Amino acid sequence: MQSLTPSSSGINLKSLIRTKIRSNRVNPIQPVITCVYRFDAANAAVNTGTANTNSAGHAGGSRADWQSSCAILASKVVSQQQNAEKSGGAGNITAVNGHKAAIDLDLVPIDNQPKPLTITDLSPAPMHGAQLRVAYQGVPGAYSEAAAGKAYPKCEAIPCDQFEVAFQAVELWIADRAVLPVENSLGGSIHRNYDLLLRHRLHIVGEVQLPVHHCLLALPGVRKEYLNRVISHPQALAQCELTLTKLGLNVTREAVDDTAGAAEYIASHNLRDTAAIASARAADLYGLQILAEGIQDDSSNVTRFVMLAREPIIPRTDRPFKTSIVFAHDKGTSVLFKVLSAFAFRNISLTKIESRPHRNRPIRLVDDANVGTAKHFEYMFYVDFEASMADVRAQNALAEVQEFTSFLRVLGSYPMDMTPWCPSRED
C-alpha cells in the first residue's frame, strides 16, 4: 500500500484500503500486506490550514477515518493469521503500520542459548550428601570408602592412589570432600595424615568413627596351610598381629598402600600362596574367599576419619561440636602447660593431643655458659577439644593460647560423631 497522507481532499480511505487489500491478496490463507503510514509535516500544515478555512471537522474526520481503517485492517490480519495457523499455513505479513512483522524475523531459539549462572550454581553442595563427590585413598572396598558412605550416604566416592592426591582432588575442585583416617583405637595416630593437614589449607567439616572388621582373604580353594605371605596396610597388619600368630600362620607380612588394594592385587595376579587382610566387601568385589573373619586383636577396633572441604562450616551450639587446632612456640615445650591450663580453667575437655616434629625447625639449640649447648627437639602440637568455636569459652581459650604461641591454626570446628557404638564381631 502506498504512503498516504490524510488531507481534506475527501478521499474515502476505507474504500481505498479495502480495494488495495483485495488487489494485493495472493492467497486467502497467506495474505501479503504492506501498510505504511507516514506523517508528512509539510502536507499536514497545508491541510490543517485548509481545514481551518474550509471546515472545522473535515481534517479531524479524515484522521479518525484513518485510525478506524487501521483498526479494521489489523483485525482482519489477526483473523487471517489464525486461519492460517489452523490450516497449517503461515501468513506472510511483511509489515504492519510501518514495522516488520514478528513472524518474518529470523529469530534464534532461546532454548539453544547458554543460560547465565545463578547463585545456586555457585553454592556449596548440600550437606546431606546428595551428589557430593568424596575422594578417598584406596580402591573400591577400602574402609575409607565405607567411611565416606557413612558420612554422605548418597555421595559419589572417588578412589585415589595416595592421600596427597585426595587432598589435591578437593583443592582442584575435582571432588567436594575428602575422607582421611587420622587415628585407630589399636594402631594409634596416622602421623602422615597429620602432616598433610598442616601442609594443605583444607578444613575439617566432620568426623566419622567406623568399626573395623578385618578378614583374611585368599583365592577360592586356597587353604591357610599353603600360605607363605600376608599383605595389607601397615595399620591392618599391626591390628591383626596377635591373631595371625594364634592361627599358626608362619608367613611373611608385607605392607601395601591399602587393604582393598591388597585384595585386588591377589585377584589380578592369581597369587595362591598369598592372603590379604581386608574387609568382607573387598572379598565380594574381587572374588576372594574368607579364610577367617574378625581377625583384629581387639573386637573394639575403631578408626576415626575426618571429612575435609575447601570451606569451613558455620559452628553451632545446639549440638555437640569438636574443634581441632595445631600450634607451636619458639621456646619449645615449656609453653604446653600454659596452653593446657587455658582449657582446664574453662572446663573444656581435651579428647586428643598429638606432637609432631617441626619440619621447618626440627632442632633448637640452647647455649648455656655453665653446661654448654643443649639440643632440643621442636614440636607441633595437635589438640582436639570438645567445644564449638561459637562457644564463648572456646573463643576466650584460644585468645589466651594465642598469647603463648608463635603459631596457631584452627583446622576445623565440626559436629561430633554421635552414632551408637557397634563393636566388631569376634571370630
XYZ file of C-alpha atoms in Angstrom:
427
model
C 0.000 0.000 0.000
C 1.448 3.365 -0.940
C 2.198 6.087 1.523
C -0.879 8.138 2.307
C -1.184 11.479 3.995
C -4.519 12.482 5.490
C -5.864 15.615 3.805
C -9.025 17.454 3.183
C -9.405 16.093 -0.320
C -12.277 13.956 0.782
C -10.769 10.644 -0.318
C -12.553 7.693 1.220
C -9.705 5.874 2.958
C -11.808 2.895 3.954
C -12.744 2.095 0.366
C -9.159 2.624 -0.763
C -7.748 0.201 1.837
C -10.359 -2.432 1.030
C -9.633 -2.093 -2.685
C -5.878 -2.417 -2.236
C -6.218 -5.415 0.046
C -8.427 -7.203 -2.493
C -5.991 -6.420 -5.314
C -2.873 -7.476 -3.394
C -4.334 -10.597 -1.849
C -2.473 -13.581 -3.318
C -3.932 -16.325 -1.214
C -6.757 -16.080 1.294
C -4.622 -18.048 3.744
C -1.318 -16.301 3.080
C -2.028 -12.573 2.722
C 0.700 -10.218 1.589
C 0.008 -6.865 3.190
C 2.162 -3.787 3.209
C 0.695 -0.971 5.227
C 2.752 2.151 5.721
C 1.634 5.363 7.284
C 3.997 8.320 7.363
C 3.203 11.651 8.827
C 4.124 14.433 6.403
C 4.657 17.605 8.397
C 4.545 19.920 5.350
C 1.328 18.500 3.995
C -0.095 18.391 7.470
C 0.463 22.080 7.868
C -1.204 22.854 4.489
C -4.062 20.513 5.198
C -4.533 21.949 8.650
C -4.766 25.444 7.218
C -7.232 24.297 4.616
C -9.240 22.531 7.234
C -9.357 25.641 9.355
C -10.526 27.791 6.477
C -12.976 25.344 4.994
C -14.398 23.114 7.684
C -13.513 22.658 11.325
C -14.245 18.962 11.354
C -13.169 17.802 7.910
C -9.462 17.089 8.669
C -10.272 15.666 12.028
C -12.777 13.399 10.428
C -10.200 12.168 7.885
C -7.768 11.228 10.691
C -10.497 9.425 12.590
C -11.399 7.537 9.407
C -7.742 6.606 9.006
C -7.446 5.264 12.555
C -10.624 3.237 12.286
C -9.471 1.821 8.962
C -6.185 0.702 10.505
C -8.062 -0.974 13.343
C -10.259 -2.846 10.843
C -7.188 -3.826 8.858
C -5.369 -5.130 11.947
C -8.369 -7.203 12.996
C -8.532 -8.786 9.558
C -4.808 -9.596 9.638
C -5.164 -11.315 13.009
C -8.168 -13.330 11.849
C -6.390 -14.394 8.676
C -3.285 -15.357 10.632
C -5.359 -17.517 12.964
C -6.983 -19.203 9.995
C -3.557 -19.876 8.501
C -2.356 -21.473 11.699
C -5.408 -23.720 11.874
C -4.908 -24.831 8.287
C -1.195 -25.448 8.707
C -0.095 -22.492 6.626
C 1.920 -19.469 7.632
C 0.949 -15.911 6.912
C 3.486 -13.808 5.086
C 2.816 -10.441 6.661
C 5.733 -8.220 5.770
C 4.744 -5.096 7.658
C 2.005 -3.626 9.768
C 1.880 0.131 10.289
C 5.437 0.527 9.036
C 7.001 -2.172 11.306
C 8.260 -5.566 10.141
C 6.071 -8.343 11.400
C 7.480 -10.591 14.109
C 6.673 -13.755 12.184
C 9.052 -12.682 9.415
C 12.013 -12.139 11.765
C 14.775 -14.745 11.735
C 14.765 -15.422 15.467
C 17.215 -17.790 17.200
C 15.508 -20.304 19.532
C 16.193 -19.348 23.118
C 16.429 -22.978 24.204
C 19.763 -23.306 22.383
C 21.376 -20.370 24.174
C 23.590 -20.849 27.261
C 21.850 -19.928 30.479
C 23.512 -17.491 32.886
C 24.956 -18.749 36.154
C 22.822 -18.292 39.238
C 23.694 -18.243 42.906
C 22.531 -21.865 43.086
C 25.292 -22.891 40.687
C 27.899 -21.304 42.945
C 26.518 -22.577 46.243
C 28.178 -25.432 48.155
C 26.856 -28.923 47.654
C 24.053 -29.991 50.012
C 25.196 -31.118 53.425
C 23.123 -34.309 53.419
C 25.468 -35.812 50.850
C 23.337 -35.843 47.702
C 25.535 -35.623 44.600
C 28.670 -34.995 46.662
C 31.941 -36.240 45.222
C 34.078 -37.617 48.037
C 37.727 -38.518 47.457
C 39.367 -41.285 49.464
C 42.662 -43.127 49.399
C 42.456 -46.684 48.119
C 40.338 -48.728 45.738
C 36.686 -49.801 45.987
C 36.222 -51.934 49.071
C 38.551 -49.857 51.266
C 37.483 -48.806 54.752
C 37.823 -45.178 53.696
C 35.131 -45.773 51.072
C 32.866 -47.183 53.787
C 33.565 -44.104 55.928
C 32.632 -41.839 53.019
C 29.380 -43.755 52.580
C 28.595 -43.431 56.285
C 29.215 -39.679 56.314
C 27.475 -38.976 52.983
C 25.167 -41.892 52.110
C 24.340 -40.642 48.577
C 27.816 -39.498 47.611
C 29.912 -40.440 44.608
C 33.097 -41.995 46.004
C 36.268 -41.163 44.057
C 39.234 -43.522 44.698
C 42.743 -42.033 44.834
C 46.042 -43.883 44.906
C 47.543 -41.638 47.636
C 46.331 -39.409 50.467
C 48.099 -36.482 48.824
C 46.012 -36.989 45.680
C 42.807 -36.935 47.732
C 43.777 -33.523 49.128
C 44.591 -32.198 45.682
C 41.328 -33.527 44.259
C 39.412 -31.255 46.628
C 41.717 -28.273 46.071
C 41.336 -28.594 42.278
C 37.518 -28.920 42.507
C 37.590 -32.492 41.215
C 35.954 -33.575 44.475
C 33.804 -31.760 47.042
C 35.055 -33.606 50.115
C 37.912 -35.870 51.156
C 37.833 -38.553 53.825
C 41.019 -39.054 55.835
C 41.801 -41.601 58.576
C 43.654 -39.947 61.442
C 43.713 -42.487 64.267
C 42.825 -46.032 65.218
C 41.942 -47.435 68.612
C 44.647 -50.124 68.267
C 47.285 -48.699 65.946
C 47.189 -45.127 67.224
C 47.612 -41.978 65.146
C 48.349 -41.951 61.436
C 51.157 -39.409 61.539
C 51.471 -38.973 57.807
C 47.959 -37.595 57.594
C 48.544 -35.109 60.407
C 51.415 -33.698 58.379
C 49.117 -33.382 55.363
C 46.540 -31.486 57.435
C 49.173 -28.876 58.189
C 50.587 -28.745 54.670
C 47.242 -28.162 52.931
C 44.628 -25.480 53.583
C 41.546 -27.701 53.735
C 39.131 -27.518 56.662
C 37.765 -30.328 58.826
C 33.970 -30.292 58.496
C 33.035 -33.582 60.162
C 34.197 -36.858 61.647
C 33.182 -40.493 61.379
C 34.069 -43.354 63.694
C 33.961 -46.624 61.776
C 34.149 -50.071 63.427
C 36.707 -52.193 61.572
C 36.044 -55.872 60.785
C 39.198 -57.437 59.354
C 39.040 -60.655 57.346
C 41.728 -62.975 55.983
C 41.117 -63.319 52.245
C 42.576 -65.658 49.625
C 41.733 -67.103 46.222
C 38.980 -69.727 46.099
C 40.283 -73.187 47.018
C 43.377 -71.925 48.876
C 43.875 -73.262 52.423
C 45.626 -71.480 55.257
C 48.347 -74.129 55.427
C 49.562 -73.214 51.940
C 50.057 -69.527 52.648
C 53.549 -68.035 52.646
C 52.719 -64.334 52.764
C 50.089 -61.917 54.114
C 49.826 -58.427 52.642
C 47.800 -55.420 53.793
C 48.039 -51.849 55.019
C 50.592 -51.359 57.839
C 47.824 -50.411 60.268
C 45.835 -53.539 59.427
C 48.900 -55.759 59.887
C 49.553 -54.191 63.298
C 45.917 -54.615 64.345
C 45.929 -58.357 63.491
C 49.441 -59.352 64.568
C 48.458 -61.468 67.588
C 45.588 -63.180 65.783
C 47.810 -64.188 62.878
C 50.167 -65.824 65.351
C 47.301 -67.673 67.050
C 46.170 -69.020 63.691
C 49.561 -70.715 63.368
C 50.476 -68.850 60.230
C 54.227 -68.803 59.694
C 54.008 -66.186 56.987
C 55.834 -63.090 55.850
C 53.987 -59.846 56.453
C 54.286 -57.208 53.741
C 52.814 -53.714 53.771
C 50.949 -52.203 50.821
C 49.091 -48.938 50.287
C 45.629 -50.077 51.410
C 43.646 -53.128 52.470
C 41.349 -53.375 49.451
C 44.332 -52.832 47.169
C 45.913 -55.942 48.673
C 42.830 -57.982 47.802
C 42.766 -56.587 44.284
C 46.475 -57.398 43.832
C 45.972 -61.051 44.783
C 42.997 -61.431 42.464
C 44.636 -59.738 39.486
C 47.919 -61.696 39.796
C 46.335 -65.036 40.778
C 48.563 -65.428 43.843
C 47.678 -68.736 45.501
C 50.319 -68.510 48.223
C 49.328 -65.050 49.440
C 46.477 -63.801 51.607
C 45.213 -60.292 52.270
C 43.750 -58.579 55.305
C 40.755 -56.581 54.121
C 37.016 -56.160 54.501
C 34.309 -58.648 53.611
C 33.127 -56.272 50.887
C 36.563 -56.456 49.264
C 36.168 -60.246 49.111
C 32.866 -59.834 47.263
C 34.267 -57.256 44.852
C 37.364 -59.240 43.857
C 36.049 -62.791 44.054
C 38.046 -63.973 47.079
C 37.061 -66.378 49.821
C 37.127 -65.513 53.518
C 39.506 -67.845 55.388
C 38.959 -66.162 58.762
C 36.664 -63.353 59.854
C 37.097 -60.828 62.665
C 40.861 -61.358 62.969
C 41.568 -57.983 64.654
C 43.288 -58.392 68.007
C 40.598 -56.368 69.784
C 36.912 -56.542 68.952
C 36.596 -52.842 69.838
C 38.594 -51.817 66.809
C 37.541 -48.390 65.574
C 39.126 -45.995 63.081
C 38.382 -42.289 63.246
C 38.061 -40.430 59.948
C 37.760 -36.702 59.337
C 35.941 -35.108 56.427
C 37.721 -32.249 54.638
C 36.349 -29.410 52.479
C 37.555 -26.220 50.844
C 35.449 -24.013 53.116
C 34.730 -24.368 56.843
C 31.225 -24.868 58.148
C 29.478 -22.428 60.455
C 29.924 -23.624 64.063
C 26.827 -24.092 66.175
C 25.973 -24.626 69.821
C 22.750 -26.645 69.501
C 24.626 -29.946 69.176
C 27.977 -31.368 70.381
C 30.907 -29.934 68.436
C 34.607 -30.701 68.380
C 37.397 -28.309 67.412
C 40.883 -29.261 66.173
C 43.847 -26.890 66.396
C 47.605 -27.019 65.826
C 50.135 -24.718 67.495
C 53.858 -24.262 68.145
C 56.133 -21.965 70.120
C 59.662 -20.708 69.653
C 60.607 -21.601 73.244
C 59.843 -25.287 72.921
C 57.550 -27.464 75.030
C 57.590 -25.252 78.106
C 54.521 -23.476 76.795
C 52.465 -26.676 76.706
C 51.406 -26.433 80.364
C 50.122 -22.877 79.870
C 48.140 -23.914 76.830
C 46.531 -26.842 78.610
C 45.684 -24.679 81.607
C 43.751 -22.296 79.325
C 41.342 -25.141 78.538
C 41.288 -26.617 82.058
C 40.445 -23.242 83.612
C 37.331 -23.021 81.389
C 36.309 -26.639 81.945
C 36.866 -27.625 78.301
C 37.635 -31.314 77.823
C 40.527 -32.324 75.562
C 39.976 -35.523 73.583
C 43.386 -35.758 71.912
C 46.865 -34.273 71.973
C 49.479 -35.255 69.415
C 53.003 -33.969 68.855
C 54.833 -33.984 65.535
C 58.350 -32.729 64.740
C 58.556 -29.178 63.476
C 59.754 -29.782 59.918
C 60.988 -26.253 59.308
C 62.925 -26.140 62.571
C 63.370 -29.687 63.946
C 66.113 -28.874 66.478
C 66.557 -25.875 68.748
C 69.986 -25.066 70.178
C 70.229 -23.500 73.645
C 73.588 -22.106 74.737
C 74.408 -22.146 78.440
C 77.735 -20.841 79.716
C 77.812 -23.433 82.511
C 76.708 -26.642 80.813
C 77.371 -25.864 77.131
C 74.989 -26.176 74.203
C 71.774 -28.142 74.621
C 69.774 -29.583 71.737
C 66.005 -29.708 71.993
C 63.505 -31.090 69.522
C 60.890 -28.673 68.263
C 57.321 -29.944 68.005
C 53.987 -29.031 66.535
C 51.069 -29.895 68.826
C 47.712 -31.086 67.560
C 44.851 -30.762 70.042
C 41.172 -31.748 69.826
C 38.742 -30.354 72.386
C 35.000 -30.692 72.927
C 33.632 -27.226 72.227
C 32.355 -25.245 69.284
C 34.044 -22.116 68.034
C 30.662 -20.463 68.546
C 31.095 -21.085 72.268
C 32.457 -18.091 74.167
C 34.594 -20.396 76.313
C 36.405 -21.732 73.255
C 36.925 -18.237 71.865
C 38.436 -16.985 75.128
C 40.605 -20.100 75.471
C 42.091 -19.668 72.001
C 42.641 -15.970 72.633
C 44.735 -16.927 75.666
C 46.541 -19.698 73.777
C 47.481 -17.232 71.064
C 49.360 -15.157 73.642
C 51.620 -18.103 74.482
C 52.261 -19.471 70.987
C 54.082 -18.261 67.915
C 51.827 -20.224 65.563
C 48.167 -21.161 65.956
C 45.767 -22.519 63.363
C 42.223 -23.818 63.690
C 41.916 -26.918 61.499
C 38.150 -27.047 61.881
C 35.162 -26.868 64.187
C 32.710 -29.637 63.305
C 29.922 -31.854 64.693
C 30.976 -34.865 66.734
C 30.066 -38.350 65.566
C 27.331 -39.384 67.996
C 26.265 -42.648 66.315
C 25.637 -45.602 68.636
C 28.589 -47.816 69.459
C 28.795 -51.023 67.424
C 31.776 -53.230 68.379
C 33.355 -55.575 65.876
C 32.309 -59.183 65.621
C 34.568 -61.771 67.163
C 35.666 -64.788 65.193
